């Protein structure tokens, strides 16, 4: 039958075409198979380029700065007057402000964070925990600029109504608010550390007649100690790098003082003030930005490495 | 032989239990402290800002007089930032995650990139601002255009997205990929047709969360020198812009000069928080609706 054989022929051609097509598409897909890993590797190396970019820009511009201001003078100078006729660039006022604000923050966040962690991990029922934890995490999701507004327009006036000698800008109020911002971080990291302590240890202690409180302080916390310390160190690192709260609420006076009722400037706030101002590229004050940023970068890097070291080195495996 | 003095024991036990119960309340109060502050903060912002928040404020242009000031420019600026941040972070973030999870050989390079990413996550945002100022604004000549801000913010949130995408890809069970290989699919076909579709809900959740981190960020933008007072609306990625957080920043700073600016800042905060709330709700919705448990 002619029609049938014609059909057959047509099919044969189709199959050959399909094979041809398949072969050519396979060679294309072979090329993609080979290309994709390379493309993805290039994409993944962007994160390394970012690190190199950060270190390179900070170092190269900071070196320019240290050619003008000796490195020794920078790190031991207690006077910072970048805009005066005879500018002086001592970083100690900034380091002092950074440490004091972080210290205040940790005095708030440390105890409250750890007590929250104990409550959530040891005392709260499953139901309560499932409500409280996400709510606490909302606190961590609020932009820092909102906390800055809160510190400046709410916390500072309250402090001033109790202690009238406190200035309109001071380091105490942003320190406290920063602490509140860090609470969820410490609470959730410490809670993770505590919940990973095996129940057998708790039960052993409870069976010996210890109360829940004694079990918590003598068994759970010592067992989770490395995780708790790591959460503290990360909290400090976060406080050191925090910018907007201190910029808004602590003002820009470069006092070298330990009086927490006064305005102080942190390293981060200095960077905001100078870069947002009229520092033209190539001036000493412009280069000082990078020297300060480099100091800040090293501070936080040390803290982050320390946190990882603590949680690795002293972790007790069960 | 001494017998147990039950009276004495009970007394001591009672004191210990009392202490336990007391401290339990203290711990609960500490947990509630954070939430109480959150409540005060929200109530405070709403009572200050709600009266100023109307349609004219949202759609209006900036003005020095508090009565006529509007934030449309800042809203558009934030939208333009999102338009830059979303594709850049998604491509780089998901690409890096695929490479690290599925292509990289376990070894030096992989662990180096991984350590590097977790270190980047700990770098203060202001340092990213300086990086953006040096590279995007000055070296590439983008000035304080949307693109400079968007790229800077993208670099800032990338570590978050990479890590969450890695977790999403890792959560896809091995047997799905094995089945695909068994059908003769190549590696890229398996990734494209099996692994990515299975992990896309979690990846999107992570992407939205990192996006909401990016649009609330202020410090890097201040370093880029985003202007305080800008009348024209941005119309493209090469235009100068201002963003919601920057507007809040300037109004808060100037509130000691003009009292009404504090209310404008509060009203702008409400807009920003509503935006973040919507983003986070979408993320939670996607996670609950589309995430499959294997």
Coordinates of C-alpha atoms in Angstrom, one line a residue:
Chain A
X1 CA 0.0 0.0 0.0
X2 CA 1.6 3.2 -1.2
X3 CA 0.2 5.4 1.6
X4 CA 1.5 3.1 4.3
X5 CA 5.0 2.8 2.8
X6 CA 5.0 6.6 2.4
X7 CA 4.2 6.9 6.1
X8 CA 7.0 4.5 6.9
X9 CA 9.5 6.5 4.9
X10 CA 8.4 9.7 6.7
X11 CA 8.9 8.0 10.0
X12 CA 12.4 6.9 9.1
X13 CA 13.4 10.4 8.2
X14 CA 11.9 11.7 11.4
X15 CA 13.9 9.3 13.5
X16 CA 17.1 10.2 11.7
X17 CA 16.3 13.9 12.2
X18 CA 15.6 13.3 15.8
X19 CA 18.9 11.5 16.3
X20 CA 20.7 14.4 14.6
X21 CA 18.8 16.9 16.7
X22 CA 19.5 15.0 19.9
X23 CA 23.2 14.8 19.1
X24 CA 23.4 18.5 18.4
X25 CA 21.4 19.4 21.6
X26 CA 23.6 17.1 23.6
X27 CA 26.7 18.9 22.4
X28 CA 25.1 22.1 23.5
X29 CA 24.3 20.6 26.8
X30 CA 27.8 19.3 27.1
X31 CA 29.1 22.8 26.7
X32 CA 26.7 24.1 29.4
X33 CA 27.7 21.2 31.7
X34 CA 31.3 22.3 31.4
X35 CA 30.6 26.0 31.6
X36 CA 28.2 26.1 34.5
X37 CA 30.8 25.1 37.2
X38 CA 33.1 27.8 36.0
X39 CA 30.4 30.4 36.0
X40 CA 29.3 29.4 39.4
X41 CA 32.8 29.5 40.7
X42 CA 33.2 33.0 39.4
X43 CA 30.0 34.0 41.2
X44 CA 31.1 32.3 44.4
X45 CA 34.4 34.1 44.4
X46 CA 32.6 37.5 44.6
X47 CA 32.5 36.9 48.3
X48 CA 36.3 36.6 48.4
X49 CA 36.6 39.6 46.2
X50 CA 34.5 41.5 48.7
X51 CA 36.9 40.6 51.5
X52 CA 39.9 41.5 49.4
X53 CA 38.2 44.8 48.5
X54 CA 37.5 45.6 52.1
X55 CA 41.0 44.8 53.3
X56 CA 42.6 46.5 50.3
X57 CA 40.7 49.8 50.4
X58 CA 41.1 50.1 54.2
X59 CA 44.8 49.2 54.2
X60 CA 45.8 51.3 51.2
X61 CA 44.1 54.5 52.4
X62 CA 45.1 53.9 56.0
X63 CA 48.7 53.6 54.9
X64 CA 48.3 57.0 53.2
X65 CA 47.0 58.3 56.5
X66 CA 49.9 56.9 58.5
X67 CA 52.3 58.6 56.2
X68 CA 50.9 61.9 57.4
X69 CA 50.1 61.0 61.0
X70 CA 52.5 58.6 62.6
X71 CA 50.9 55.3 63.6
X72 CA 52.2 55.7 67.2
X73 CA 50.6 59.2 67.5
X74 CA 47.3 57.8 66.2
X75 CA 47.0 55.0 68.6
X76 CA 48.2 56.9 71.7
X77 CA 46.8 60.3 71.1
X78 CA 44.0 61.4 73.4
X79 CA 43.0 64.4 71.5
X80 CA 40.9 64.2 68.3
X81 CA 40.5 67.6 66.5
X82 CA 40.2 66.8 62.8
X83 CA 38.7 70.1 61.8
X84 CA 40.8 72.6 63.8
X85 CA 43.7 74.7 62.4
X86 CA 46.3 72.4 63.9
X87 CA 44.4 69.1 63.5
X88 CA 45.2 66.3 65.9
X89 CA 44.3 62.7 65.2
X90 CA 44.3 60.6 68.3
X91 CA 42.0 57.6 68.1
X92 CA 41.8 56.9 71.8
X93 CA 38.7 59.1 72.4
X94 CA 36.8 57.0 69.7
X95 CA 38.1 53.7 71.1
X96 CA 37.1 54.9 74.6
X97 CA 33.6 55.8 73.4
X98 CA 33.2 52.5 71.6
X99 CA 34.2 50.5 74.6
X100 CA 32.1 52.4 77.0
X101 CA 29.0 52.2 74.9
X102 CA 29.5 48.5 74.3
X103 CA 30.1 48.0 78.0
X104 CA 26.8 49.7 78.9
X105 CA 25.0 47.6 76.2
X106 CA 26.4 44.4 77.6
X107 CA 25.5 45.3 81.1
X108 CA 21.9 45.5 79.9
X109 CA 21.9 42.7 77.3
X110 CA 24.1 40.2 79.2
X111 CA 22.0 39.6 82.4
X112 CA 18.6 40.0 80.7
X113 CA 19.6 37.9 77.7
X114 CA 20.9 35.1 79.8
X115 CA 17.8 35.2 82.1
X116 CA 15.6 35.1 79.1
X117 CA 17.5 32.1 77.7
X118 CA 17.2 30.3 81.0
X119 CA 13.5 30.9 81.1
X120 CA 12.9 29.9 77.5
X121 CA 15.1 26.8 77.7
X122 CA 14.4 25.5 81.2
X123 CA 11.2 26.9 82.6
X124 CA 8.8 27.8 79.7
X125 CA 6.4 25.2 78.4
X126 CA 6.5 24.4 74.7
X127 CA 3.4 26.5 74.1
X128 CA 4.8 29.6 75.8
X129 CA 8.1 29.3 74.1
X130 CA 6.5 29.1 70.7
X131 CA 4.8 32.4 71.4
X132 CA 7.6 34.3 73.2
X133 CA 10.5 33.4 70.9
X134 CA 9.2 34.8 67.6
X135 CA 8.0 37.9 69.5
X136 CA 11.5 38.4 70.8
X137 CA 12.9 38.0 67.3
X138 CA 10.8 40.9 66.2
X139 CA 12.9 43.0 68.5
X140 CA 16.0 41.9 66.5
X141 CA 14.3 42.7 63.1
X142 CA 13.6 46.4 63.9
X143 CA 16.0 48.7 61.9
X144 CA 18.6 50.3 64.0
X145 CA 17.6 53.7 62.9
X146 CA 14.3 53.2 64.7
X147 CA 16.2 52.4 67.9
X148 CA 18.2 55.5 67.3
X149 CA 15.0 57.6 67.1
X150 CA 13.7 55.8 70.3
X151 CA 16.9 56.5 72.2
X152 CA 17.0 60.2 71.2
X153 CA 13.3 61.1 71.6
X154 CA 12.3 58.8 74.4
X155 CA 15.0 57.2 76.5
X156 CA 17.2 60.3 76.8
X157 CA 14.3 62.6 77.9
X158 CA 13.4 60.0 80.6
X159 CA 17.0 59.8 81.9
X160 CA 17.2 63.6 81.9
X161 CA 14.0 63.9 83.9
X162 CA 15.5 61.7 86.6
X163 CA 19.1 63.0 86.4
X164 CA 18.9 66.6 85.1
X165 CA 22.7 66.9 84.8
X166 CA 22.7 64.5 81.9
X167 CA 23.3 66.1 78.5
X168 CA 20.9 66.1 75.6
X169 CA 23.3 63.8 73.9
X170 CA 25.1 61.3 76.1
X171 CA 26.5 57.8 75.8
X172 CA 24.3 56.3 78.5
X173 CA 21.0 56.3 76.5
X174 CA 22.3 54.8 73.3
X175 CA 24.2 52.3 75.3
X176 CA 21.1 51.1 77.0
X177 CA 19.0 51.0 73.8
X178 CA 21.9 49.1 72.1
X179 CA 21.7 46.6 74.9
X180 CA 18.0 46.1 74.3
X181 CA 18.7 45.6 70.6
X182 CA 21.2 42.9 71.5
X183 CA 19.0 41.0 74.0
X184 CA 17.4 38.7 71.4
X185 CA 20.7 37.8 69.9
X186 CA 22.2 36.7 73.3
X187 CA 19.0 35.1 74.4
X188 CA 18.6 33.0 71.3
X189 CA 22.2 31.9 71.0
X190 CA 22.5 31.1 74.7
X191 CA 19.1 29.2 74.5
X192 CA 20.4 27.1 71.6
X193 CA 23.5 26.3 73.7
X194 CA 21.3 25.3 76.7
X195 CA 18.8 23.2 74.8
X196 CA 21.6 21.2 73.3
X197 CA 22.6 20.0 76.8
X198 CA 21.2 16.5 76.9
X199 CA 18.2 15.9 79.1
X200 CA 19.9 12.9 80.8
X201 CA 22.1 15.4 82.6
X202 CA 19.2 17.5 83.8
X203 CA 17.3 14.4 85.0
X204 CA 20.4 13.1 86.8
X205 CA 20.6 16.3 88.7
X206 CA 16.9 16.4 89.4
X207 CA 16.9 12.8 90.6
X208 CA 19.5 13.7 93.2
X209 CA 17.0 16.1 94.7
X210 CA 18.3 19.4 93.2
X211 CA 15.7 22.0 92.3
X212 CA 15.3 23.3 88.8
X213 CA 17.2 26.4 89.7
X214 CA 20.1 24.4 91.1
X215 CA 20.1 22.2 88.1
X216 CA 20.2 25.2 85.8
X217 CA 23.1 26.9 87.6
X218 CA 25.2 23.8 88.5
X219 CA 24.6 21.6 85.5
X220 CA 23.0 23.3 82.5
X221 CA 24.9 26.6 82.5
X222 CA 28.4 25.0 83.1
X223 CA 27.7 22.5 80.3
X224 CA 26.5 25.2 77.9
X225 CA 29.2 27.7 79.0
X226 CA 31.2 27.9 75.7
X227 CA 28.0 28.7 73.8
X228 CA 27.0 31.3 76.3
X229 CA 30.4 33.0 76.2
X230 CA 30.4 32.9 72.4
X231 CA 27.0 34.6 72.4
X232 CA 28.4 37.4 74.7
X233 CA 31.4 37.9 72.4
X234 CA 29.2 38.1 69.3
X235 CA 27.0 40.6 71.2
X236 CA 30.0 42.8 72.0
X237 CA 31.1 42.6 68.3
X238 CA 27.6 43.7 67.3
X239 CA 27.7 46.6 69.8
X240 CA 31.1 47.7 68.5
X241 CA 29.9 47.8 65.0
X242 CA 26.5 49.4 65.7
X243 CA 26.3 52.8 64.1
X244 CA 23.0 54.7 63.9
X245 CA 22.0 54.5 67.6
X246 CA 25.2 56.1 68.8
X247 CA 25.4 58.5 65.9
X248 CA 22.0 60.0 66.7
X249 CA 21.9 59.8 70.5
X250 CA 25.5 60.3 71.5
X251 CA 26.4 63.4 69.5
X252 CA 29.7 64.1 68.0
X253 CA 31.9 65.6 70.8
X254 CA 35.2 63.8 70.9
X255 CA 35.6 63.8 74.6
X256 CA 38.1 61.5 76.2
X257 CA 36.3 60.9 79.4
X258 CA 34.7 58.1 81.5
X259 CA 31.7 60.1 82.5
X260 CA 28.7 58.3 80.9
X261 CA 26.4 61.3 81.3
X262 CA 28.4 63.1 78.6
X263 CA 28.4 62.9 74.8
X264 CA 31.1 60.7 73.3
X265 CA 31.8 59.6 69.8
X266 CA 32.3 56.0 68.8
X267 CA 34.5 54.9 65.8
X268 CA 31.3 54.2 63.8
X269 CA 29.8 57.6 64.5
X270 CA 33.0 59.3 63.5
X271 CA 32.9 57.6 60.1
X272 CA 29.3 58.8 59.6
X273 CA 30.2 62.4 60.7
X274 CA 33.3 62.7 58.5
X275 CA 32.1 60.9 55.4
X276 CA 28.7 62.6 55.4
X277 CA 30.5 66.0 55.8
X278 CA 32.7 67.8 53.4
X279 CA 35.8 65.6 53.6
X280 CA 37.3 65.9 50.1
X281 CA 39.2 62.9 48.7
X282 CA 42.9 63.2 49.4
X283 CA 42.7 65.3 52.6
X284 CA 44.1 64.0 55.9
X285 CA 40.7 63.9 57.4
X286 CA 39.5 61.8 54.5
X287 CA 42.3 59.3 55.0
X288 CA 41.6 59.3 58.8
X289 CA 38.2 57.7 57.9
X290 CA 40.0 54.6 56.7
X291 CA 42.4 54.4 59.6
X292 CA 39.5 54.5 62.0
X293 CA 37.5 52.0 59.9
X294 CA 40.5 49.7 59.8
X295 CA 40.7 49.8 63.6
X296 CA 37.0 49.1 63.8
X297 CA 37.3 46.2 61.3
X298 CA 40.2 44.6 63.3
X299 CA 38.2 45.0 66.6
X300 CA 35.2 43.2 65.2
X301 CA 37.2 40.6 63.4
X302 CA 39.1 39.7 66.6
X303 CA 35.7 39.4 68.4
X304 CA 34.2 37.2 65.7
X305 CA 37.3 34.9 65.5
X306 CA 37.3 34.7 69.3
X307 CA 33.7 33.7 69.4
X308 CA 34.3 30.9 66.9
X309 CA 37.4 29.8 68.8
X310 CA 35.6 29.7 72.1
X311 CA 32.6 27.8 70.8
X312 CA 34.9 25.3 69.0
X313 CA 37.6 24.8 71.6
X314 CA 35.6 24.6 74.7
X315 CA 32.6 22.8 73.4
X316 CA 31.8 19.7 75.4
X317 CA 30.5 17.0 73.2
X318 CA 27.8 14.7 74.6
Chain B
X1 CA 22.1 5.7 114.2
X2 CA 20.9 9.1 113.2
X3 CA 17.5 9.3 111.7
X4 CA 16.6 11.8 109.1
X5 CA 15.3 14.9 110.7
X6 CA 12.2 15.4 108.5
X7 CA 11.3 18.7 110.1
X8 CA 14.7 20.2 109.4
X9 CA 14.8 18.7 105.9
X10 CA 11.4 20.0 105.0
X11 CA 12.4 23.5 106.2
X12 CA 15.5 23.5 104.0
X13 CA 13.7 22.0 101.1
X14 CA 11.0 24.6 101.4
X15 CA 13.5 27.4 101.2
X16 CA 15.1 26.0 98.1
X17 CA 11.8 25.5 96.4
X18 CA 10.8 29.0 97.3
X19 CA 14.0 30.3 95.8
X20 CA 13.3 28.3 92.7
X21 CA 9.8 29.7 92.3
X22 CA 11.0 33.3 93.0
X23 CA 13.7 33.1 90.4
X24 CA 11.4 31.6 87.9
X25 CA 9.3 34.8 88.1
X26 CA 12.4 36.9 87.8
X27 CA 13.4 35.0 84.6
X28 CA 10.0 35.5 83.2
X29 CA 10.1 39.2 83.9
X30 CA 13.4 39.4 82.2
X31 CA 12.0 37.8 79.1
X32 CA 9.0 40.1 79.2
X33 CA 11.3 43.1 79.6
X34 CA 12.4 43.0 76.0
X35 CA 8.8 42.6 74.8
X36 CA 7.7 45.5 77.0
X37 CA 10.2 47.7 75.4
X38 CA 9.1 46.6 72.0
X39 CA 5.5 47.5 72.9
X40 CA 6.5 50.9 74.3
X41 CA 8.6 51.6 71.2
X42 CA 5.7 50.7 68.9
X43 CA 3.1 52.6 70.9
X44 CA 5.3 55.6 71.1
X45 CA 6.0 55.7 67.4
X46 CA 2.4 55.2 66.5
X47 CA 1.1 57.9 68.9
X48 CA 3.6 60.3 67.6
X49 CA 3.4 59.6 63.9
X50 CA -0.2 58.4 63.2
X51 CA -1.7 61.9 63.2
X52 CA 0.8 63.0 60.6
X53 CA 0.4 60.0 58.4
X54 CA -2.1 60.7 55.7
X55 CA -2.3 60.3 51.9
X56 CA -0.7 63.8 51.3
X57 CA 2.3 62.8 53.5
X58 CA 2.8 59.6 51.6
X59 CA 2.4 61.0 48.1
X60 CA 3.9 64.4 48.7
X61 CA 7.3 65.9 48.0
X62 CA 9.8 66.9 50.6
X63 CA 9.5 70.3 52.1
X64 CA 11.1 72.3 54.8
X65 CA 7.8 73.2 56.3
X66 CA 6.6 70.2 58.3
X67 CA 3.0 70.6 57.3
X68 CA 3.6 70.1 53.6
X69 CA 6.4 67.6 53.7
X70 CA 5.9 64.2 52.0
X71 CA 8.0 61.1 51.6
X72 CA 7.1 59.9 48.1
X73 CA 10.7 60.5 47.0
X74 CA 12.1 58.4 49.9
X75 CA 9.6 55.6 49.1
X76 CA 10.5 55.6 45.5
X77 CA 14.2 55.6 46.5
X78 CA 13.7 52.5 48.6
X79 CA 11.7 50.8 45.8
X80 CA 14.6 51.6 43.4
X81 CA 17.0 50.2 45.9
X82 CA 15.0 47.0 46.1
X83 CA 14.9 46.8 42.3
X84 CA 18.7 46.7 42.3
X85 CA 19.2 44.5 45.4
X86 CA 16.7 41.7 44.5
X87 CA 18.3 40.5 41.2
X88 CA 21.9 41.1 42.3
X89 CA 21.6 39.2 45.6
X90 CA 19.5 36.5 44.1
X91 CA 21.9 35.7 41.3
X92 CA 25.1 36.0 43.3
X93 CA 23.6 34.4 46.5
X94 CA 21.9 31.4 44.9
X95 CA 24.8 30.9 42.4
X96 CA 27.4 30.9 45.3
X97 CA 25.2 28.5 47.3
X98 CA 24.9 26.1 44.4
X99 CA 28.6 26.2 43.8
X100 CA 29.4 25.6 47.4
X101 CA 26.9 22.9 48.0
X102 CA 26.9 21.0 44.7
X103 CA 30.1 21.7 42.8
X104 CA 32.9 22.6 45.1
X105 CA 35.1 19.7 46.2
X106 CA 35.1 19.3 49.9
X107 CA 38.5 20.7 50.8
X108 CA 40.6 23.8 51.2
X109 CA 38.9 26.1 48.7
X110 CA 35.4 25.3 49.9
X111 CA 36.2 25.7 53.6
X112 CA 38.1 28.9 52.7
X113 CA 35.1 30.4 51.0
X114 CA 32.9 29.2 53.8
X115 CA 35.0 30.8 56.5
X116 CA 35.3 33.9 54.5
X117 CA 31.5 34.2 54.2
X118 CA 30.9 33.8 57.9
X119 CA 33.6 36.5 58.6
X120 CA 31.9 38.8 56.1
X121 CA 28.6 38.4 58.0
X122 CA 30.3 39.9 61.0
X123 CA 31.8 43.0 59.3
X124 CA 30.0 46.1 60.6
X125 CA 27.7 47.7 58.0
X126 CA 29.5 51.0 58.1
X127 CA 32.6 49.3 56.7
X128 CA 30.6 48.1 53.7
X129 CA 29.6 51.8 53.3
X130 CA 33.3 52.7 53.0
X131 CA 33.9 49.9 50.5
X132 CA 30.9 51.2 48.5
X133 CA 32.2 54.8 48.7
X134 CA 35.6 53.8 47.5
X135 CA 34.7 51.3 44.8
X136 CA 31.2 52.1 43.5
X137 CA 31.0 55.8 44.2
X138 CA 34.5 57.0 43.5
X139 CA 36.3 54.4 41.4
X140 CA 33.3 53.5 39.2
X141 CA 32.0 57.0 39.3
X142 CA 28.5 56.2 40.3
X143 CA 28.5 58.9 43.0
X144 CA 25.4 58.7 45.2
X145 CA 23.2 57.1 42.5
X146 CA 20.7 54.3 43.3
X147 CA 23.1 51.8 41.7
X148 CA 25.9 52.6 44.1
X149 CA 23.6 52.3 47.1
X150 CA 22.0 49.1 45.8
X151 CA 25.3 47.4 45.1
X152 CA 26.6 48.3 48.5
X153 CA 23.6 47.0 50.3
X154 CA 23.7 43.8 48.1
X155 CA 27.2 43.1 49.2
X156 CA 26.1 43.7 52.8
X157 CA 23.3 41.2 52.8
X158 CA 24.9 38.6 50.5
X159 CA 26.4 36.4 53.4
X160 CA 22.9 36.0 54.9
X161 CA 21.4 34.9 51.6
X162 CA 24.2 32.6 50.7
X163 CA 24.0 30.8 54.1
X164 CA 20.2 30.5 54.0
X165 CA 20.3 29.2 50.3
X166 CA 22.9 26.7 51.3
X167 CA 20.6 25.4 54.0
X168 CA 17.7 25.3 51.6
X169 CA 19.7 23.2 49.0
X170 CA 21.0 20.9 51.7
X171 CA 17.5 20.2 52.9
X172 CA 16.5 18.7 49.5
X173 CA 16.8 14.9 50.0
X174 CA 19.5 13.0 48.2
X175 CA 17.1 10.5 46.6
X176 CA 15.4 13.2 44.5
X177 CA 18.7 14.0 42.8
X178 CA 19.6 10.3 42.6
X179 CA 16.3 9.6 40.8
X180 CA 17.0 12.4 38.3
X181 CA 20.6 11.0 37.6
X182 CA 19.0 7.6 37.3
X183 CA 16.8 8.9 34.5
X184 CA 19.9 10.0 32.6
X185 CA 19.8 13.7 33.5
X186 CA 23.0 15.6 33.7
X187 CA 24.1 17.5 36.8
X188 CA 23.0 20.9 35.6
X189 CA 19.7 19.4 34.4
X190 CA 19.2 17.8 37.8
X191 CA 20.0 21.1 39.6
X192 CA 17.7 23.1 37.2
X193 CA 14.8 20.7 37.1
X194 CA 14.9 19.0 40.5
X195 CA 17.0 20.6 43.2
X196 CA 16.2 24.3 42.6
X197 CA 12.4 23.8 42.3
X198 CA 12.4 21.8 45.5
X199 CA 14.4 24.4 47.4
X200 CA 12.9 27.6 45.9
X201 CA 10.4 28.3 48.8
X202 CA 13.2 28.3 51.4
X203 CA 15.5 30.3 49.1
X204 CA 12.8 32.9 48.6
X205 CA 12.1 33.1 52.3
X206 CA 15.8 33.8 52.9
X207 CA 15.9 36.3 50.1
X208 CA 13.0 38.3 51.5
X209 CA 14.5 38.4 54.9
X210 CA 17.8 39.6 53.6
X211 CA 15.9 42.2 51.5
X212 CA 14.2 43.5 54.6
X213 CA 17.5 43.8 56.3
X214 CA 18.8 45.8 53.3
X215 CA 16.0 48.3 53.2
X216 CA 16.2 49.1 56.9
X217 CA 19.9 49.7 56.8
X218 CA 21.1 53.3 57.2
X219 CA 24.8 53.4 58.0
X220 CA 26.2 52.5 54.6
X221 CA 23.9 55.1 52.9
X222 CA 25.1 57.8 55.2
X223 CA 28.7 57.1 54.2
X224 CA 27.8 57.3 50.5
X225 CA 26.6 60.8 51.2
X226 CA 22.9 60.3 50.3
X227 CA 21.5 63.9 50.3
X228 CA 19.3 65.1 53.1
X229 CA 17.0 67.2 51.0
X230 CA 16.1 66.1 47.6
X231 CA 13.2 67.3 45.6
X232 CA 13.3 65.4 42.2
X233 CA 12.1 61.8 42.3
X234 CA 14.5 59.1 41.2
X235 CA 13.6 57.7 37.8
X236 CA 16.3 55.2 37.1
X237 CA 19.3 53.4 38.7
X238 CA 21.6 56.3 37.8
X239 CA 19.6 59.0 39.6
X240 CA 20.4 60.5 42.9
X241 CA 18.0 59.3 45.6
X242 CA 17.1 59.3 49.2
X243 CA 15.6 56.3 51.1
X244 CA 13.2 55.9 54.0
X245 CA 15.8 55.3 56.7
X246 CA 17.8 58.3 55.5
X247 CA 14.7 60.5 55.8
X248 CA 14.1 59.2 59.3
X249 CA 17.8 59.9 60.2
X250 CA 17.7 63.5 59.0
X251 CA 14.4 64.3 60.6
X252 CA 15.4 62.8 63.9
X253 CA 18.7 64.8 63.9
X254 CA 16.8 68.0 63.1
X255 CA 14.1 67.4 65.6
X256 CA 16.0 69.4 68.2
X257 CA 15.7 72.4 65.9
X258 CA 12.1 71.9 64.6
X259 CA 10.0 69.9 67.0
X260 CA 7.5 68.7 64.3
X261 CA 10.3 66.8 62.6
X262 CA 10.2 64.2 65.3
X263 CA 6.6 63.5 64.3
X264 CA 7.5 63.3 60.7
X265 CA 10.3 60.9 61.6
X266 CA 7.8 58.8 63.5
X267 CA 5.3 58.8 60.6
X268 CA 8.1 57.7 58.3
X269 CA 9.1 54.9 60.7
X270 CA 5.5 53.7 60.6
X271 CA 5.7 53.4 56.8
X272 CA 9.1 51.6 57.0
X273 CA 7.8 49.2 59.7
X274 CA 4.6 48.5 57.7
X275 CA 6.8 47.7 54.6
X276 CA 9.0 45.4 56.7
X277 CA 6.0 43.8 58.2
X278 CA 4.5 43.0 54.8
X279 CA 7.8 41.6 53.6
X280 CA 8.1 39.4 56.6
X281 CA 4.5 38.2 56.4
X282 CA 5.1 37.2 52.7
X283 CA 8.2 35.3 53.8
X284 CA 6.3 33.4 56.5
X285 CA 3.4 32.8 54.1
X286 CA 5.8 31.3 51.5
X287 CA 7.5 29.2 54.1
X288 CA 4.3 27.8 55.5
X289 CA 2.5 27.4 52.2
X290 CA 5.1 26.0 49.8
X291 CA 7.7 24.4 52.0
X292 CA 7.6 20.6 51.6
X293 CA 8.7 18.3 54.3
X294 CA 10.5 15.3 53.0

